[in-house]
Coordinates of N, CA and C in Angstrom, one line a residue:
M1 N 2.2 -17.3 3.1 CA 1.2 -16.3 3.2 C -0.2 -16.9 2.8
D2 N -0.9 -17.3 3.8 CA -2.2 -17.9 3.5 C -3.3 -16.9 3.6
K3 N -3.1 -15.7 4.0 CA -4.1 -14.7 4.1 C -4.3 -14.0 2.8
Y4 N -5.4 -13.3 2.6 CA -5.6 -12.5 1.5 C -4.8 -11.3 1.5
F5 N -4.6 -10.7 0.4 CA -3.7 -9.5 0.3 C -4.3 -8.3 1.1
D6 N -5.6 -8.1 1.1 CA -6.2 -7.0 1.9 C -5.9 -7.2 3.4
E7 N -6.0 -8.4 3.9 CA -5.7 -8.7 5.3 C -4.2 -8.5 5.6
F8 N -3.4 -8.8 4.6 CA -2.0 -8.6 4.7 C -1.5 -7.2 4.8
T9 N -2.3 -6.3 4.2 CA -1.9 -4.9 4.1 C -2.5 -4.1 5.3
I10 N -3.2 -4.7 6.2 CA -3.8 -3.9 7.3 C -2.7 -3.4 8.2
E11 N -2.8 -2.2 8.7 CA -1.9 -1.6 9.6 C -2.0 -2.1 11.0
E12 N -1.0 -2.7 11.6 CA -1.1 -3.2 12.9 C 0.1 -2.8 13.8
R13 N 0.5 -1.6 13.7 CA 1.6 -1.1 14.5 C 1.2 -0.3 15.6
G14 N 0.9 -0.8 16.8 CA 0.5 -0.1 17.9 C 1.6 0.2 18.8
G15 N 1.6 1.4 19.5 CA 2.6 1.7 20.5 C 3.9 2.1 19.9
K16 N 3.9 2.7 18.8 CA 5.2 3.1 18.2 C 5.7 4.4 18.8
R17 N 7.0 4.6 18.8 CA 7.6 5.8 19.5 C 8.0 6.9 18.5
G18 N 8.2 6.5 17.3 CA 8.6 7.5 16.3 C 8.2 7.1 14.9
D19 N 8.5 7.9 13.9 CA 8.2 7.6 12.6 C 9.2 6.5 12.1
S20 N 8.7 5.5 11.5 CA 9.5 4.4 10.9 C 9.7 4.7 9.4
F21 N 10.4 3.8 8.8 CA 10.7 3.9 7.4 C 9.4 3.9 6.6
C22 N 8.5 3.0 7.0 CA 7.2 2.9 6.3 C 6.3 4.1 6.5
D23 N 6.5 4.9 7.6 CA 5.7 6.1 7.8 C 6.1 7.2 6.9
C24 N 7.4 7.2 6.5 CA 7.9 8.2 5.6 C 7.6 8.0 4.2
Y25 N 7.5 6.7 3.8 CA 7.2 6.3 2.4 C 6.0 5.3 2.4
P26 N 4.8 5.8 2.6 CA 3.7 4.8 2.6 C 3.4 4.2 1.3
D27 N 3.7 4.9 0.2 CA 3.5 4.2 -1.2 C 4.5 3.1 -1.4
L28 N 5.7 3.3 -0.9 CA 6.7 2.3 -1.0 C 6.4 1.1 -0.1
E29 N 5.8 1.3 1.0 CA 5.4 0.2 1.9 C 4.3 -0.7 1.2
L30 N 3.4 -0.1 0.5 CA 2.4 -0.9 -0.2 C 3.1 -1.7 -1.3
E31 N 4.0 -1.1 -2.1 CA 4.7 -1.8 -3.1 C 5.5 -3.0 -2.5
V32 N 6.2 -2.7 -1.4 CA 6.9 -3.7 -0.7 C 6.0 -4.9 -0.3
K33 N 4.9 -4.6 0.3 CA 4.0 -5.6 0.7 C 3.5 -6.4 -0.5
Q34 N 3.2 -5.8 -1.6 CA 2.8 -6.5 -2.8 C 3.9 -7.4 -3.3
F35 N 5.1 -6.9 -3.3 CA 6.3 -7.7 -3.7 C 6.5 -8.9 -2.8
V36 N 6.4 -8.7 -1.5 CA 6.5 -9.8 -0.6 C 5.4 -10.9 -0.8
F37 N 4.2 -10.4 -1.0 CA 3.0 -11.3 -1.2 C 3.2 -12.1 -2.5
E38 N 3.7 -11.5 -3.5 CA 3.9 -12.2 -4.8 C 5.0 -13.2 -4.7
E39 N 6.1 -12.8 -4.1 CA 7.3 -13.6 -4.0 C 7.0 -14.8 -3.1
C40 N 6.3 -14.6 -2.0 CA 6.0 -15.7 -1.1 C 4.9 -16.7 -1.7
S41 N 4.2 -16.2 -2.7 CA 3.2 -17.0 -3.3 C 3.8 -18.0 -4.3
K42 N 5.0 -17.7 -4.7 CA 5.7 -18.6 -5.7 C 6.0 -19.9 -5.1
T43 N 6.2 -20.9 -6.0 CA 6.5 -22.2 -5.5 C 8.0 -22.4 -5.2
E44 N 8.9 -21.7 -5.9 CA 10.3 -21.8 -5.6 C 10.7 -21.0 -4.4
A45 N 11.7 -21.4 -3.7 CA 12.1 -20.8 -2.5 C 13.3 -19.9 -2.7
T46 N 13.2 -18.9 -3.5 CA 14.3 -18.0 -3.8 C 14.2 -16.7 -3.0
F47 N 13.1 -16.4 -2.4 CA 12.9 -15.1 -1.7 C 13.6 -15.1 -0.4
T48 N 14.4 -14.0 -0.1 CA 15.1 -13.9 1.2 C 14.9 -12.4 1.6
A49 N 15.3 -12.2 2.8 CA 15.3 -10.8 3.4 C 16.2 -9.9 2.6
G50 N 17.3 -10.5 2.1 CA 18.2 -9.7 1.2 C 17.6 -9.3 -0.1
T51 N 16.8 -10.1 -0.6 CA 16.0 -9.8 -1.8 C 15.1 -8.6 -1.6
L52 N 14.5 -8.6 -0.4 CA 13.6 -7.5 0.0 C 14.4 -6.2 0.2
A53 N 15.6 -6.3 0.8 CA 16.4 -5.1 1.0 C 16.8 -4.5 -0.3
I54 N 17.2 -5.3 -1.3 CA 17.6 -4.8 -2.6 C 16.4 -4.2 -3.3
F55 N 15.2 -4.8 -3.3 CA 14.0 -4.3 -3.9 C 13.6 -3.0 -3.3
T56 N 13.7 -2.9 -1.9 CA 13.3 -1.6 -1.3 C 14.3 -0.5 -1.7
G57 N 15.6 -0.8 -1.7 CA 16.5 0.2 -2.1 C 16.4 0.7 -3.5
N58 N 16.2 -0.2 -4.4 CA 16.0 0.2 -5.8 C 14.7 1.0 -6.0
H59 N 13.6 0.7 -5.4 CA 12.4 1.4 -5.5 C 12.5 2.8 -4.8
L60 N 13.3 2.9 -3.7 CA 13.5 4.2 -3.1 C 14.2 5.1 -3.9
Y61 N 15.3 4.6 -4.6 CA 16.0 5.5 -5.5 C 15.1 5.9 -6.7
E62 N 14.3 5.0 -7.2 CA 13.4 5.4 -8.3 C 12.4 6.5 -7.8
L63 N 11.8 6.3 -6.6 CA 10.8 7.2 -6.1 C 11.4 8.6 -5.9
N64 N 12.6 8.7 -5.5 CA 13.3 10.0 -5.3 C 14.1 10.5 -6.4
N65 N 14.1 9.8 -7.5 CA 14.8 10.2 -8.7 C 16.3 10.4 -8.4
L66 N 16.9 9.4 -7.7 CA 18.3 9.5 -7.3 C 19.1 8.4 -8.1
K67 N 20.4 8.6 -8.2 CA 21.2 7.6 -8.9 C 22.0 6.9 -7.8
K68 N 22.0 5.6 -7.9 CA 22.7 4.7 -7.0 C 24.2 4.8 -7.3
V69 N 25.0 5.2 -6.3 CA 26.5 5.3 -6.6 C 27.3 4.2 -6.0
D70 N 26.8 3.4 -5.1 CA 27.5 2.3 -4.5 C 26.5 1.1 -4.3
Q71 N 27.0 0.1 -3.8 CA 26.2 -1.1 -3.6 C 25.7 -1.3 -2.2
R72 N 25.8 -0.2 -1.4 CA 25.2 -0.3 0.0 C 23.7 -0.3 0.0
L73 N 23.2 -1.0 0.9 CA 21.7 -1.1 1.0 C 21.1 0.0 1.8
V74 N 19.9 0.5 1.4 CA 19.2 1.5 2.1 C 18.7 1.0 3.4
R75 N 18.2 -0.2 3.4 CA 17.8 -0.8 4.7 C 18.6 -2.1 4.9
S76 N 18.9 -2.4 6.1 CA 19.7 -3.6 6.4 C 18.8 -4.8 6.2
V77 N 19.5 -5.9 6.0 CA 18.8 -7.2 5.9 C 18.1 -7.5 7.2
E78 N 18.7 -7.2 8.4 CA 18.0 -7.4 9.7 C 16.7 -6.6 9.8
S79 N 16.7 -5.4 9.4 CA 15.5 -4.6 9.5 C 14.4 -5.1 8.5
C80 N 14.8 -5.7 7.4 CA 13.9 -6.3 6.5 C 13.3 -7.6 7.1
K81 N 14.1 -8.3 7.8 CA 13.6 -9.5 8.5 C 12.6 -9.1 9.6
L82 N 12.8 -8.1 10.3 CA 11.9 -7.6 11.3 C 10.6 -7.2 10.6
E83 N 10.7 -6.5 9.5 CA 9.5 -6.1 8.7 C 8.7 -7.3 8.2
L84 N 9.4 -8.3 7.7 CA 8.8 -9.5 7.3 C 8.0 -10.2 8.5
R85 N 8.6 -10.2 9.6 CA 7.9 -10.8 10.8 C 6.7 -9.9 11.1
R86 N 6.8 -8.6 11.0 CA 5.7 -7.8 11.3 C 4.5 -8.0 10.3
F87 N 4.9 -8.4 9.0 CA 3.9 -8.7 8.0 C 3.3 -10.1 8.3
G88 N 3.9 -10.9 9.2 CA 3.3 -12.2 9.5 C 4.1 -13.4 8.9
A89 N 5.3 -13.1 8.3 CA 6.1 -14.2 7.7 C 6.7 -15.1 8.8
K90 N 6.9 -16.3 8.5 CA 7.6 -17.3 9.4 C 8.8 -17.8 8.6
F91 N 9.9 -17.9 9.3 CA 11.1 -18.4 8.7 C 11.3 -19.9 9.1
T92 N 11.0 -20.7 8.1 CA 11.2 -22.2 8.3 C 12.1 -22.8 7.3
A93 N 12.7 -23.9 7.6 CA 13.5 -24.6 6.6 C 12.7 -25.1 5.5
N94 N 13.2 -25.0 4.3 CA 12.4 -25.5 3.1 C 13.0 -26.8 2.7
S95 N 12.5 -27.9 3.2 CA 13.0 -29.2 2.8 C 12.4 -29.8 1.6
S96 N 11.5 -29.1 1.0 CA 10.8 -29.7 -0.3 C 11.3 -28.9 -1.5
R97 N 12.5 -28.5 -1.5 CA 13.1 -27.8 -2.7 C 13.1 -28.8 -3.8
P98 N 13.1 -28.3 -5.1 CA 13.1 -29.2 -6.2 C 14.3 -30.2 -6.2
Y99 N 15.4 -29.9 -5.7 CA 16.6 -30.8 -5.6 C 16.2 -32.0 -4.8
F100 N 15.5 -31.9 -3.7 CA 15.2 -33.0 -2.9 C 14.1 -33.9 -3.4
L101 N 13.3 -33.4 -4.3 CA 12.2 -34.2 -4.8 C 12.8 -35.4 -5.6
G102 N 12.5 -36.6 -5.2 CA 12.9 -37.7 -5.9 C 14.3 -38.2 -5.5
H103 N 15.0 -37.5 -4.6 CA 16.3 -37.9 -4.2 C 16.3 -38.3 -2.7
E104 N 15.2 -38.6 -2.1 CA 15.1 -39.1 -0.8 C 15.9 -40.4 -0.6
R105 N 16.4 -40.6 0.6 CA 17.2 -41.8 0.8 C 16.4 -42.7 1.7

């Protein structure tokens, strides 16, 4: 994420056919974008679409004052990947993980 956070949060969804998850929960969308921005700014490569799905589900339960009764995700990992792509994320292999530093052959 090389762009500034303000540019990152600009709405660029043209031609939509119906309400999306983010249309129903605009406050949650801003929290998700902030979470993604912070996680992608870190140097370690631990952030995944699964992490985003768990974060979104936990915050949705908090927002609606509901109790989580099982481990199912509110949003699928695939839908979170699509959302990350919409945010401008690129999925590339991370070959500079700390394990590889100093262990080149």
